[in-house]
PDB file of C-alpha atoms in Angstrom:
ATOM      1  CA  PHE Y   1     115.323  62.635  92.693  1.00  0.00           C
ATOM      2  CA  MET Y   2     112.731  65.326  91.949  1.00  0.00           C
ATOM      3  CA  PRO Y   3     110.562  64.630  95.042  1.00  0.00           C
ATOM      4  CA  LEU Y   4     113.658  64.537  97.255  1.00  0.00           C
ATOM      5  CA  LEU Y   5     114.827  67.899  95.912  1.00  0.00           C
ATOM      6  CA  MET Y   6     111.441  69.327  96.905  1.00  0.00           C
ATOM      7  CA  GLY Y   7     111.710  67.939 100.436  1.00  0.00           C
ATOM      8  CA  ALA Y   8     109.231  65.114  99.878  1.00  0.00           C
ATOM      9  CA  GLN Y   9     109.457  61.523 101.073  1.00  0.00           C
ATOM     10  CA  VAL Y  10     109.675  58.741  98.482  1.00  0.00           C
ATOM     11  CA  ILE Y  11     107.949  55.412  99.130  1.00  0.00           C
ATOM     12  CA  LEU Y  12     109.252  52.459  97.105  1.00  0.00           C
ATOM     13  CA  ALA Y  13     106.611  49.758  96.676  1.00  0.00           C
ATOM     14  CA  SER Y  14     107.590  46.188  95.842  1.00  0.00           C
ATOM     15  CA  ALA Y  15     106.564  44.543  92.576  1.00  0.00           C
ATOM     16  CA  ALA Y  16     104.198  42.299  94.535  1.00  0.00           C
ATOM     17  CA  THR Y  17     102.520  45.331  96.105  1.00  0.00           C
ATOM     18  CA  ILE Y  18     102.158  47.145  92.790  1.00  0.00           C
ATOM     19  CA  SER Y  19     100.529  44.088  91.211  1.00  0.00           C
ATOM     20  CA  GLN Y  20      97.798  43.932  93.889  1.00  0.00           C
ATOM     21  CA  PRO Y  21      95.526  47.007  94.033  1.00  0.00           C
ATOM     22  CA  ASP Y  22      94.363  46.376  97.608  1.00  0.00           C
ATOM     23  CA  ARG Y  23      97.941  46.217  98.898  1.00  0.00           C
ATOM     24  CA  LEU Y  24      98.942  49.319  96.956  1.00  0.00           C
ATOM     25  CA  ALA Y  25      95.887  51.194  98.265  1.00  0.00           C
ATOM     26  CA  HIS Y  26      96.958  50.243 101.803  1.00  0.00           C
ATOM     27  CA  VAL Y  27     100.440  51.677 101.170  1.00  0.00           C
ATOM     28  CA  LEU Y  28      98.952  54.931  99.850  1.00  0.00           C
ATOM     29  CA  ALA Y  29      96.754  55.362 102.900  1.00  0.00           C
ATOM     30  CA  ASN Y  30      99.239  54.089 105.493  1.00  0.00           C
ATOM     31  CA  TYR Y  31     102.080  56.359 104.332  1.00  0.00           C
ATOM     32  CA  HIS Y  32      99.807  59.309 103.477  1.00  0.00           C
ATOM     33  CA  VAL Y  33     101.027  59.335  99.884  1.00  0.00           C
ATOM     34  CA  THR Y  34      99.933  62.526  98.126  1.00  0.00           C
ATOM     35  CA  MET Y  35     101.218  61.795  94.605  1.00  0.00           C
ATOM     36  CA  LEU Y  36     101.420  58.590  92.600  1.00  0.00           C
ATOM     37  CA  GLN Y  37     102.787  58.217  89.077  1.00  0.00           C
ATOM     38  CA  ALA Y  38     101.825  54.969  87.355  1.00  0.00           C
ATOM     39  CA  PRO Y  39     100.988  53.576  83.909  1.00  0.00           C
ATOM     40  CA  GLU Y  40      97.383  53.203  82.824  1.00  0.00           C
ATOM     41  CA  SER Y  41      97.378  49.485  83.605  1.00  0.00           C
ATOM     42  CA  ILE Y  42      97.901  50.191  87.323  1.00  0.00           C
ATOM     43  CA  TRP Y  43      95.128  52.793  87.406  1.00  0.00           C
ATOM     44  CA  GLN Y  44      92.810  50.478  85.467  1.00  0.00           C
ATOM     45  CA  ALA Y  45      93.433  47.733  88.011  1.00  0.00           C
ATOM     46  CA  PHE Y  46      92.734  50.215  90.813  1.00  0.00           C
ATOM     47  CA  VAL Y  47      89.374  51.195  89.345  1.00  0.00           C
ATOM     48  CA  ALA Y  48      88.430  47.588  88.559  1.00  0.00           C
ATOM     49  CA  SER Y  49      89.160  46.576  92.169  1.00  0.00           C
ATOM     50  CA  GLY Y  50      86.542  48.986  93.500  1.00  0.00           C
ATOM     51  CA  TRP Y  51      89.064  51.446  94.944  1.00  0.00           C
ATOM     52  CA  GLN Y  52      87.186  54.343  96.556  1.00  0.00           C
ATOM     53  CA  GLY Y  53      89.909  56.909  96.008  1.00  0.00           C
ATOM     54  CA  GLN Y  54      91.907  59.206  98.279  1.00  0.00           C
ATOM     55  CA  ALA Y  55      90.912  62.858  98.546  1.00  0.00           C
ATOM     56  CA  ASP Y  56      94.442  64.292  98.816  1.00  0.00           C
ATOM     57  CA  LEU Y  57      96.024  62.112  96.106  1.00  0.00           C
ATOM     58  CA  THR Y  58      97.345  63.665  92.890  1.00  0.00           C
ATOM     59  CA  MET Y  59      97.305  60.978  90.202  1.00  0.00           C
ATOM     60  CA  LEU Y  60      99.809  60.980  87.331  1.00  0.00           C
ATOM     61  CA  ILE Y  61      99.009  58.728  84.366  1.00  0.00           C
ATOM     62  CA  ALA Y  62     101.974  57.889  82.167  1.00  0.00           C
ATOM     63  CA  ASP Y  63     101.123  58.042  78.438  1.00  0.00           C
ATOM     64  CA  PRO Y  64      97.342  58.362  78.962  1.00  0.00           C
ATOM     65  CA  THR Y  65      94.946  57.100  76.271  1.00  0.00           C
ATOM     66  CA  ASP Y  66      91.857  55.793  78.127  1.00  0.00           C
ATOM     67  CA  THR Y  67      89.114  58.449  78.237  1.00  0.00           C
ATOM     68  CA  GLN Y  68      86.777  56.396  80.414  1.00  0.00           C
ATOM     69  CA  LEU Y  69      89.533  55.722  82.945  1.00  0.00           C
ATOM     70  CA  ILE Y  70      90.251  59.440  83.300  1.00  0.00           C
ATOM     71  CA  LYS Y  71      86.569  60.229  83.830  1.00  0.00           C
ATOM     72  CA  ARG Y  72      86.385  57.608  86.576  1.00  0.00           C
ATOM     73  CA  LEU Y  73      89.586  58.776  88.293  1.00  0.00           C
ATOM     74  CA  ILE Y  74      88.850  62.513  88.431  1.00  0.00           C
ATOM     75  CA  PRO Y  75      86.288  62.246  91.282  1.00  0.00           C
ATOM     76  CA  LEU Y  76      88.532  59.869  93.254  1.00  0.00           C
ATOM     77  CA  GLY Y  77      91.373  62.233  94.137  1.00  0.00           C
ATOM     78  CA  LYS Y  78      92.724  65.756  94.203  1.00  0.00           C
ATOM     79  CA  ALA Y  79      93.714  65.960  90.520  1.00  0.00           C
ATOM     80  CA  VAL Y  80      94.629  63.813  87.521  1.00  0.00           C
ATOM     81  CA  TYR Y  81      97.610  64.638  85.301  1.00  0.00           C
ATOM     82  CA  GLY Y  82      98.905  63.180  82.079  1.00  0.00           C
ATOM     83  CA  CYS Y  83     102.656  62.834  81.793  1.00  0.00           C
ATOM     84  CA  PHE Y  84     105.394  61.496  79.576  1.00  0.00           C
ATOM     85  CA  GLY Y  85     108.988  60.635  80.288  1.00  0.00           C
ATOM     86  CA  SER Y  86     111.679  58.065  79.664  1.00  0.00           C
ATOM     87  CA  ALA Y  87     115.179  57.209  80.781  1.00  0.00           C
ATOM     88  CA  GLU Y  88     116.495  59.138  77.769  1.00  0.00           C
ATOM     89  CA  SER Y  89     114.358  62.284  77.964  1.00  0.00           C
ATOM     90  CA  GLY Y  90     113.864  62.511  81.726  1.00  0.00           C
ATOM     91  CA  ILE Y  91     111.486  60.647  84.032  1.00  0.00           C
ATOM     92  CA  ILE Y  92     108.929  63.423  83.512  1.00  0.00           C
ATOM     93  CA  SER Y  93     109.359  65.669  80.469  1.00  0.00           C
ATOM     94  CA  LEU Y  94     105.728  66.557  79.717  1.00  0.00           C
ATOM     95  CA  LEU Y  95     103.025  67.216  82.304  1.00  0.00           C
ATOM     96  CA  ALA Y  96      99.542  68.794  82.349  1.00  0.00           C
ATOM     97  CA  PRO Y  97      96.172  68.320  84.097  1.00  0.00           C
ATOM     98  CA  LEU Y  98      93.601  66.027  82.504  1.00  0.00           C
ATOM     99  CA  GLN Y  99      90.028  67.248  82.573  1.00  0.00           C
ATOM    100  CA  ILE Y 100      86.668  66.039  81.355  1.00  0.00           C
ATOM    101  CA  ASP Y 101      85.670  67.386  77.922  1.00  0.00           C
ATOM    102  CA  GLN Y 102      89.275  68.051  76.936  1.00  0.00           C
ATOM    103  CA  PRO Y 103      91.377  66.029  74.507  1.00  0.00           C
ATOM    104  CA  ILE Y 104      93.716  63.564  76.194  1.00  0.00           C
ATOM    105  CA  ALA Y 105      97.330  64.714  76.048  1.00  0.00           C
ATOM    106  CA  LEU Y 106     100.751  63.759  77.362  1.00  0.00           C
ATOM    107  CA  GLY Y 107     101.222  67.280  78.703  1.00  0.00           C
ATOM    108  CA  ARG Y 108     103.292  70.427  78.232  1.00  0.00           C
ATOM    109  CA  PRO Y 109     107.089  70.631  78.538  1.00  0.00           C
ATOM    110  CA  ILE Y 110     108.147  71.124  82.148  1.00  0.00           C
ATOM    111  CA  ALA Y 111     110.628  73.833  83.181  1.00  0.00           C
ATOM    112  CA  ASN Y 112     114.002  73.748  81.381  1.00  0.00           C
ATOM    113  CA  THR Y 113     112.606  71.316  78.813  1.00  0.00           C
ATOM    114  CA  LYS Y 114     111.889  71.792  75.120  1.00  0.00           C
ATOM    115  CA  ALA Y 115     109.608  69.590  73.037  1.00  0.00           C
ATOM    116  CA  TYR Y 116     109.461  69.440  69.251  1.00  0.00           C
ATOM    117  CA  VAL Y 117     107.146  67.731  66.782  1.00  0.00           C
ATOM    118  CA  LEU Y 118     109.195  67.392  63.605  1.00  0.00           C
ATOM    119  CA  ASP Y 119     108.699  66.090  60.087  1.00  0.00           C
ATOM    120  CA  GLN Y 120     111.063  63.753  58.230  1.00  0.00           C
ATOM    121  CA  GLN Y 121     113.409  66.640  57.415  1.00  0.00           C
ATOM    122  CA  LEU Y 122     113.485  67.783  61.056  1.00  0.00           C
ATOM    123  CA  ASN Y 123     111.255  70.796  60.346  1.00  0.00           C
ATOM    124  CA  PRO Y 124     108.903  71.925  63.152  1.00  0.00           C
ATOM    125  CA  LEU Y 125     105.261  71.136  62.408  1.00  0.00           C
ATOM    126  CA  PRO Y 126     102.210  73.345  63.067  1.00  0.00           C
ATOM    127  CA  ILE Y 127      99.356  72.635  65.478  1.00  0.00           C
ATOM    128  CA  GLY Y 128      97.520  69.432  64.593  1.00  0.00           C
ATOM    129  CA  ALA Y 129     100.143  68.062  62.198  1.00  0.00           C
ATOM    130  CA  THR Y 130     101.579  64.649  63.040  1.00  0.00           C
ATOM    131  CA  GLY Y 131     105.308  64.051  63.335  1.00  0.00           C
ATOM    132  CA  GLN Y 132     107.868  62.501  65.634  1.00  0.00           C
ATOM    133  CA  LEU Y 133     108.218  63.822  69.184  1.00  0.00           C
ATOM    134  CA  PHE Y 134     111.695  65.004  70.201  1.00  0.00           C
ATOM    135  CA  ILE Y 135     112.697  66.126  73.705  1.00  0.00           C
ATOM    136  CA  SER Y 136     115.623  68.322  74.749  1.00  0.00           C
ATOM    137  CA  GLY Y 137     116.541  70.001  77.999  1.00  0.00           C
ATOM    138  CA  ASP Y 138     118.460  69.879  81.242  1.00  0.00           C
ATOM    139  CA  GLY Y 139     116.802  66.597  82.232  1.00  0.00           C
ATOM    140  CA  ALA Y 140     117.586  64.751  79.007  1.00  0.00           C
ATOM    141  CA  ALA Y 141     120.494  62.351  78.724  1.00  0.00           C
ATOM    142  CA  ALA Y 142     123.494  62.984  76.481  1.00  0.00           C
ATOM    143  CA  GLY Y 143     123.484  59.399  75.187  1.00  0.00           C
ATOM    144  CA  TYR Y 144     123.885  55.801  76.318  1.00  0.00           C
ATOM    145  CA  PHE Y 145     126.996  55.155  78.401  1.00  0.00           C
ATOM    146  CA  ASN Y 146     129.659  53.454  76.279  1.00  0.00           C
ATOM    147  CA  GLN Y 147     127.050  52.678  73.592  1.00  0.00           C
ATOM    148  CA  PRO Y 148     127.911  54.971  70.646  1.00  0.00           C
ATOM    149  CA  THR Y 149     125.920  53.000  68.068  1.00  0.00           C
ATOM    150  CA  ALA Y 150     122.763  52.962  70.170  1.00  0.00           C
ATOM    151  CA  SER Y 151     123.292  56.643  71.016  1.00  0.00           C
ATOM    152  CA  GLN Y 152     123.416  57.591  67.339  1.00  0.00           C
ATOM    153  CA  GLN Y 153     119.996  56.024  66.874  1.00  0.00           C
ATOM    154  CA  ARG Y 154     118.311  58.225  69.494  1.00  0.00           C
ATOM    155  CA  PHE Y 155     120.358  61.375  70.131  1.00  0.00           C
ATOM    156  CA  MET Y 156     121.519  64.374  68.119  1.00  0.00           C
ATOM    157  CA  PRO Y 157     122.648  67.942  68.926  1.00  0.00           C
ATOM    158  CA  ASN Y 158     119.648  70.239  69.306  1.00  0.00           C
ATOM    159  CA  PRO Y 159     119.676  72.509  66.210  1.00  0.00           C
ATOM    160  CA  PHE Y 160     116.995  74.867  67.563  1.00  0.00           C
ATOM    161  CA  LEU Y 161     118.827  76.432  70.512  1.00  0.00           C
ATOM    162  CA  SER Y 162     119.977  80.034  70.135  1.00  0.00           C
ATOM    163  CA  ASN Y 163     121.249  80.706  73.656  1.00  0.00           C
ATOM    164  CA  GLY Y 164     124.626  79.051  73.218  1.00  0.00           C
ATOM    165  CA  LYS Y 165     123.665  75.935  75.166  1.00  0.00           C
ATOM    166  CA  GLN Y 166     124.925  72.616  73.828  1.00  0.00           C
ATOM    167  CA  LEU Y 167     122.180  70.089  74.553  1.00  0.00           C
ATOM    168  CA  GLN Y 168     121.205  66.815  72.953  1.00  0.00           C
ATOM    169  CA  MET Y 169     117.799  66.209  71.402  1.00  0.00           C
ATOM    170  CA  VAL Y 170     116.200  62.810  72.001  1.00  0.00           C
ATOM    171  CA  ALA Y 171     114.083  61.015  69.401  1.00  0.00           C
ATOM    172  CA  THR Y 172     111.294  59.447  71.461  1.00  0.00           C
ATOM    173  CA  GLY Y 173     109.966  57.195  68.704  1.00  0.00           C
ATOM    174  CA  LEU Y 174     106.423  58.483  69.299  1.00  0.00           C
ATOM    175  CA  SER Y 175     104.055  59.914  66.708  1.00  0.00           C
ATOM    176  CA  ALA Y 176     102.555  63.066  68.218  1.00  0.00           C
ATOM    177  CA  LYS Y 177     100.995  66.457  67.517  1.00  0.00           C
ATOM    178  CA  TRP Y 178     100.624  69.859  69.157  1.00  0.00           C
ATOM    179  CA  LEU Y 179      97.186  70.813  70.457  1.00  0.00           C
ATOM    180  CA  ALA Y 180      95.918  74.401  70.306  1.00  0.00           C
ATOM    181  CA  ASP Y 181      96.249  74.776  74.094  1.00  0.00           C
ATOM    182  CA  GLY Y 182     100.005  74.096  74.044  1.00  0.00           C
ATOM    183  CA  ARG Y 183      99.845  70.460  75.090  1.00  0.00           C
ATOM    184  CA  ILE Y 184     101.269  67.551  73.117  1.00  0.00           C
ATOM    185  CA  ALA Y 185      99.088  64.542  72.340  1.00  0.00           C
ATOM    186  CA  LEU Y 186      99.772  61.181  70.800  1.00  0.00           C
ATOM    187  CA  SER Y 187      98.505  60.801  67.252  1.00  0.00           C
ATOM    188  CA  ASP Y 188      96.152  57.963  66.310  1.00  0.00           C
ATOM    189  CA  GLN Y 189      99.231  55.778  65.948  1.00  0.00           C
ATOM    190  CA  VAL Y 190     100.632  55.470  69.464  1.00  0.00           C
ATOM    191  CA  ALA Y 191     104.135  54.317  68.593  1.00  0.00           C
ATOM    192  CA  VAL Y 192     106.280  55.118  65.563  1.00  0.00           C
ATOM    193  CA  THR Y 193     107.305  51.796  64.028  1.00  0.00           C
ATOM    194  CA  GLY Y 194     108.808  50.895  60.706  1.00  0.00           C
ATOM    195  CA  GLU Y 195     107.216  52.004  57.477  1.00  0.00           C
ATOM    196  CA  ASN Y 196     104.291  53.695  59.255  1.00  0.00           C
ATOM    197  CA  SER Y 197     106.580  55.913  61.285  1.00  0.00           C
ATOM    198  CA  ALA Y 198     107.279  59.611  61.209  1.00  0.00           C
ATOM    199  CA  THR Y 199     110.943  58.861  61.807  1.00  0.00           C
ATOM    200  CA  ALA Y 200     113.134  61.778  60.863  1.00  0.00           C
ATOM    201  CA  THR Y 201     115.798  61.634  58.194  1.00  0.00           C
ATOM    202  CA  PRO Y 202     118.566  63.365  60.131  1.00  0.00           C
ATOM    203  CA  PRO Y 203     122.147  64.188  59.284  1.00  0.00           C
ATOM    204  CA  ALA Y 204     124.720  61.412  59.003  1.00  0.00           C
ATOM    205  CA  ALA Y 205     125.694  61.610  62.671  1.00  0.00           C
ATOM    206  CA  PHE Y 206     122.102  60.762  63.554  1.00  0.00           C
ATOM    207  CA  GLU Y 207     121.247  58.332  60.820  1.00  0.00           C
ATOM    208  CA  PHE Y 208     118.364  55.917  61.286  1.00  0.00           C
ATOM    209  CA  ARG Y 209     119.376  52.794  59.412  1.00  0.00           C
ATOM    210  CA  PRO Y 210     116.554  51.194  57.407  1.00  0.00           C
ATOM    211  CA  GLN Y 211     116.283  47.474  57.986  1.00  0.00           C
ATOM    212  CA  PRO Y 212     114.540  44.659  56.091  1.00  0.00           C
ATOM    213  CA  THR Y 213     111.561  43.171  57.892  1.00  0.00           C
ATOM    214  CA  GLN Y 214     111.673  39.475  57.046  1.00  0.00           C
ATOM    215  CA  ILE Y 215     112.873  36.850  59.514  1.00  0.00           C
ATOM    216  CA  ILE Y 216     116.096  35.185  58.440  1.00  0.00           C
ATOM    217  CA  LEU Y 217     115.769  31.417  58.786  1.00  0.00           C
ATOM    218  CA  PRO Y 218     116.696  29.053  60.198  1.00  0.00           C
ATOM    219  CA  MET Y 219     116.253  30.182  63.797  1.00  0.00           C
ATOM    220  CA  GLY Y 220     116.910  28.253  66.958  1.00  0.00           C
ATOM    221  CA  ARG Y 221     114.166  28.007  69.574  1.00  0.00           C
ATOM    222  CA  THR Y 222     115.574  30.813  71.732  1.00  0.00           C
ATOM    223  CA  GLU Y 223     115.961  33.146  68.773  1.00  0.00           C
ATOM    224  CA  ALA Y 224     112.443  32.355  67.555  1.00  0.00           C
ATOM    225  CA  VAL Y 225     110.960  33.143  70.981  1.00  0.00           C
ATOM    226  CA  VAL Y 226     112.902  36.416  71.180  1.00  0.00           C
ATOM    227  CA  ALA Y 227     111.705  37.312  67.672  1.00  0.00           C
ATOM    228  CA  ASP Y 228     108.083  36.647  68.676  1.00  0.00           C
ATOM    229  CA  ILE Y 229     108.498  38.925  71.707  1.00  0.00           C
ATOM    230  CA  TRP Y 230     109.984  41.692  69.543  1.00  0.00           C
ATOM    231  CA  ARG Y 231     107.204  41.395  66.955  1.00  0.00           C
ATOM    232  CA  ALA Y 232     104.526  41.812  69.604  1.00  0.00           C
ATOM    233  CA  ALA Y 233     106.310  44.678  71.370  1.00  0.00           C
ATOM    234  CA  LEU Y 234     107.098  46.568  68.152  1.00  0.00           C
ATOM    235  CA  ASP Y 235     103.699  45.770  66.602  1.00  0.00           C
ATOM    236  CA  ARG Y 236     105.245  44.229  63.491  1.00  0.00           C
ATOM    237  CA  GLU Y 237     104.277  41.181  61.477  1.00  0.00           C
ATOM    238  CA  THR Y 238     107.920  40.221  60.949  1.00  0.00           C
ATOM    239  CA  VAL Y 239     111.293  41.232  62.372  1.00  0.00           C
ATOM    240  CA  ASP Y 240     114.706  40.699  60.810  1.00  0.00           C
ATOM    241  CA  ALA Y 241     116.922  38.803  63.236  1.00  0.00           C
ATOM    242  CA  ASN Y 242     119.727  41.287  62.509  1.00  0.00           C
ATOM    243  CA  ALA Y 243     117.658  44.501  62.575  1.00  0.00           C
ATOM    244  CA  ASP Y 244     118.660  47.084  65.177  1.00  0.00           C
ATOM    245  CA  PHE Y 245     116.005  47.529  67.879  1.00  0.00           C
ATOM    246  CA  PHE Y 246     116.286  51.322  67.920  1.00  0.00           C
ATOM    247  CA  ALA Y 247     116.149  51.592  64.134  1.00  0.00           C
ATOM    248  CA  LEU Y 248     112.850  49.699  64.317  1.00  0.00           C
ATOM    249  CA  GLY Y 249     111.383  52.376  66.593  1.00  0.00           C
ATOM    250  CA  GLY Y 250     112.270  50.837  69.950  1.00  0.00           C
ATOM    251  CA  HIS Y 251     113.146  52.799  73.081  1.00  0.00           C
ATOM    252  CA  SER Y 252     114.383  52.031  76.588  1.00  0.00           C
ATOM    253  CA  LEU Y 253     110.952  51.585  78.184  1.00  0.00           C
ATOM    254  CA  LEU Y 254     110.000  49.113  75.463  1.00  0.00           C
ATOM    255  CA  ALA Y 255     113.326  47.354  75.991  1.00  0.00           C
ATOM    256  CA  LEU Y 256     112.450  46.857  79.670  1.00  0.00           C
ATOM    257  CA  HIS Y 257     109.107  45.364  78.631  1.00  0.00           C
ATOM    258  CA  ILE Y 258     110.893  42.966  76.270  1.00  0.00           C
ATOM    259  CA  LEU Y 259     113.332  41.949  79.013  1.00  0.00           C
ATOM    260  CA  ALA Y 260     110.387  41.157  81.293  1.00  0.00           C
ATOM    261  CA  GLN Y 261     108.836  39.008  78.550  1.00  0.00           C
ATOM    262  CA  ILE Y 262     112.140  37.185  78.007  1.00  0.00           C
ATOM    263  CA  LYS Y 263     112.318  36.405  81.712  1.00  0.00           C
ATOM    264  CA  ASP Y 264     108.720  35.157  81.688  1.00  0.00           C
ATOM    265  CA  LYS Y 265     109.010  32.995  78.557  1.00  0.00           C
ATOM    266  CA  LEU Y 266     112.640  31.849  78.691  1.00  0.00           C
ATOM    267  CA  GLY Y 267     113.525  32.189  82.373  1.00  0.00           C
ATOM    268  CA  ALA Y 268     116.508  34.407  81.519  1.00  0.00           C
ATOM    269  CA  THR Y 269     117.168  37.623  83.438  1.00  0.00           C
ATOM    270  CA  LEU Y 270     119.083  40.038  81.205  1.00  0.00           C
ATOM    271  CA  SER Y 271     120.274  43.497  82.191  1.00  0.00           C
ATOM    272  CA  LEU Y 272     119.380  46.614  80.219  1.00  0.00           C
ATOM    273  CA  ASN Y 273     123.099  47.107  79.514  1.00  0.00           C
ATOM    274  CA  THR Y 274     123.223  43.656  77.915  1.00  0.00           C
ATOM    275  CA  PHE Y 275     120.238  44.585  75.749  1.00  0.00           C
ATOM    276  CA  LEU Y 276     121.825  47.888  74.668  1.00  0.00           C
ATOM    277  CA  ALA Y 277     125.065  46.118  73.769  1.00  0.00           C
ATOM    278  CA  ASN Y 278     123.166  43.473  71.764  1.00  0.00           C
ATOM    279  CA  PRO Y 279     120.211  45.303  70.178  1.00  0.00           C
ATOM    280  CA  THR Y 280     119.224  42.634  67.628  1.00  0.00           C
ATOM    281  CA  VAL Y 281     117.199  39.447  67.955  1.00  0.00           C
ATOM    282  CA  ALA Y 282     120.149  37.281  66.941  1.00  0.00           C
ATOM    283  CA  ALA Y 283     122.653  38.956  69.272  1.00  0.00           C
ATOM    284  CA  LEU Y 284     120.269  38.959  72.224  1.00  0.00           C
ATOM    285  CA  ALA Y 285     119.388  35.295  71.723  1.00  0.00           C
ATOM    286  CA  LYS Y 286     123.100  34.484  71.609  1.00  0.00           C
ATOM    287  CA  GLN Y 287     123.613  36.230  74.956  1.00  0.00           C
ATOM    288  CA  ILE Y 288     120.847  34.096  76.454  1.00  0.00           C
ATOM    289  CA  GLY Y 289     122.485  30.977  75.057  1.00  0.00           C
ATOM    290  CA  ASN Y 290     125.876  32.038  76.412  1.00  0.00           C
ATOM    291  CA  GLY Y 291     124.455  32.739  79.843  1.00  0.00           C
ATOM    292  CA  SER Y 292     125.411  36.447  79.716  1.00  0.00           C
ATOM    293  CA  LEU Y 293     122.726  37.565  82.133  1.00  0.00           C
TER     294      LEU Y 293
END
């Protein structure tokens, strides 16, 4: 809704258009698009296709990491920005220009948004120290609708506010650090997962539940395929069939990726609500078997 609130027009491209750089470039030019937010994979495909750029286009790269891509994009448009957002924290929570000879970063908190890099005891960390990224603000969600267990894994009251506001703080599951210029960058480890994570140890109302990492056998074919998808997405060697997705470091954007993989490998189209209500390999596989799509 942000572009609409600013009086801008929103162009919705189909999945087929997004997957083909030449078709997407035609949409940008035909509709005089002046801003495009997309993941690195889309921008990489653009550059690889020989796209010549668009002088008035502001390019937003979600979760940027590719230095060479940024260098190639900067001459092709008006400006290049790094950004971060999620369904939980807001579609855009962090935003800042990307420039040559500067460290890559997700960005700075936008207006009415607070960002925190915290240690395992939820203490704020200094510049350069690695911890988990938390987001709070007017754009952040209060929790998952009718999903109290999943909400407890990702949300807690913000303990740092002194203005009387009652806002939630979202655990993003990302390992990050403050840069000296006030931007936030990903650490060398892109995602916080399992024993390598900087996951906080919060109060009981926000408890992350440790889970074993072995696969419980035997598994049916569907469950085994789902487990393989989870292992790849969470970057783990093994995944317990009864481990909670969010306790393993998962988040809603990763859940959408997993749902796409399930559709591709098993032909089952599950909703995000179904995933949130069944956030384990075993439960999700059972929903596929029951036809709860």
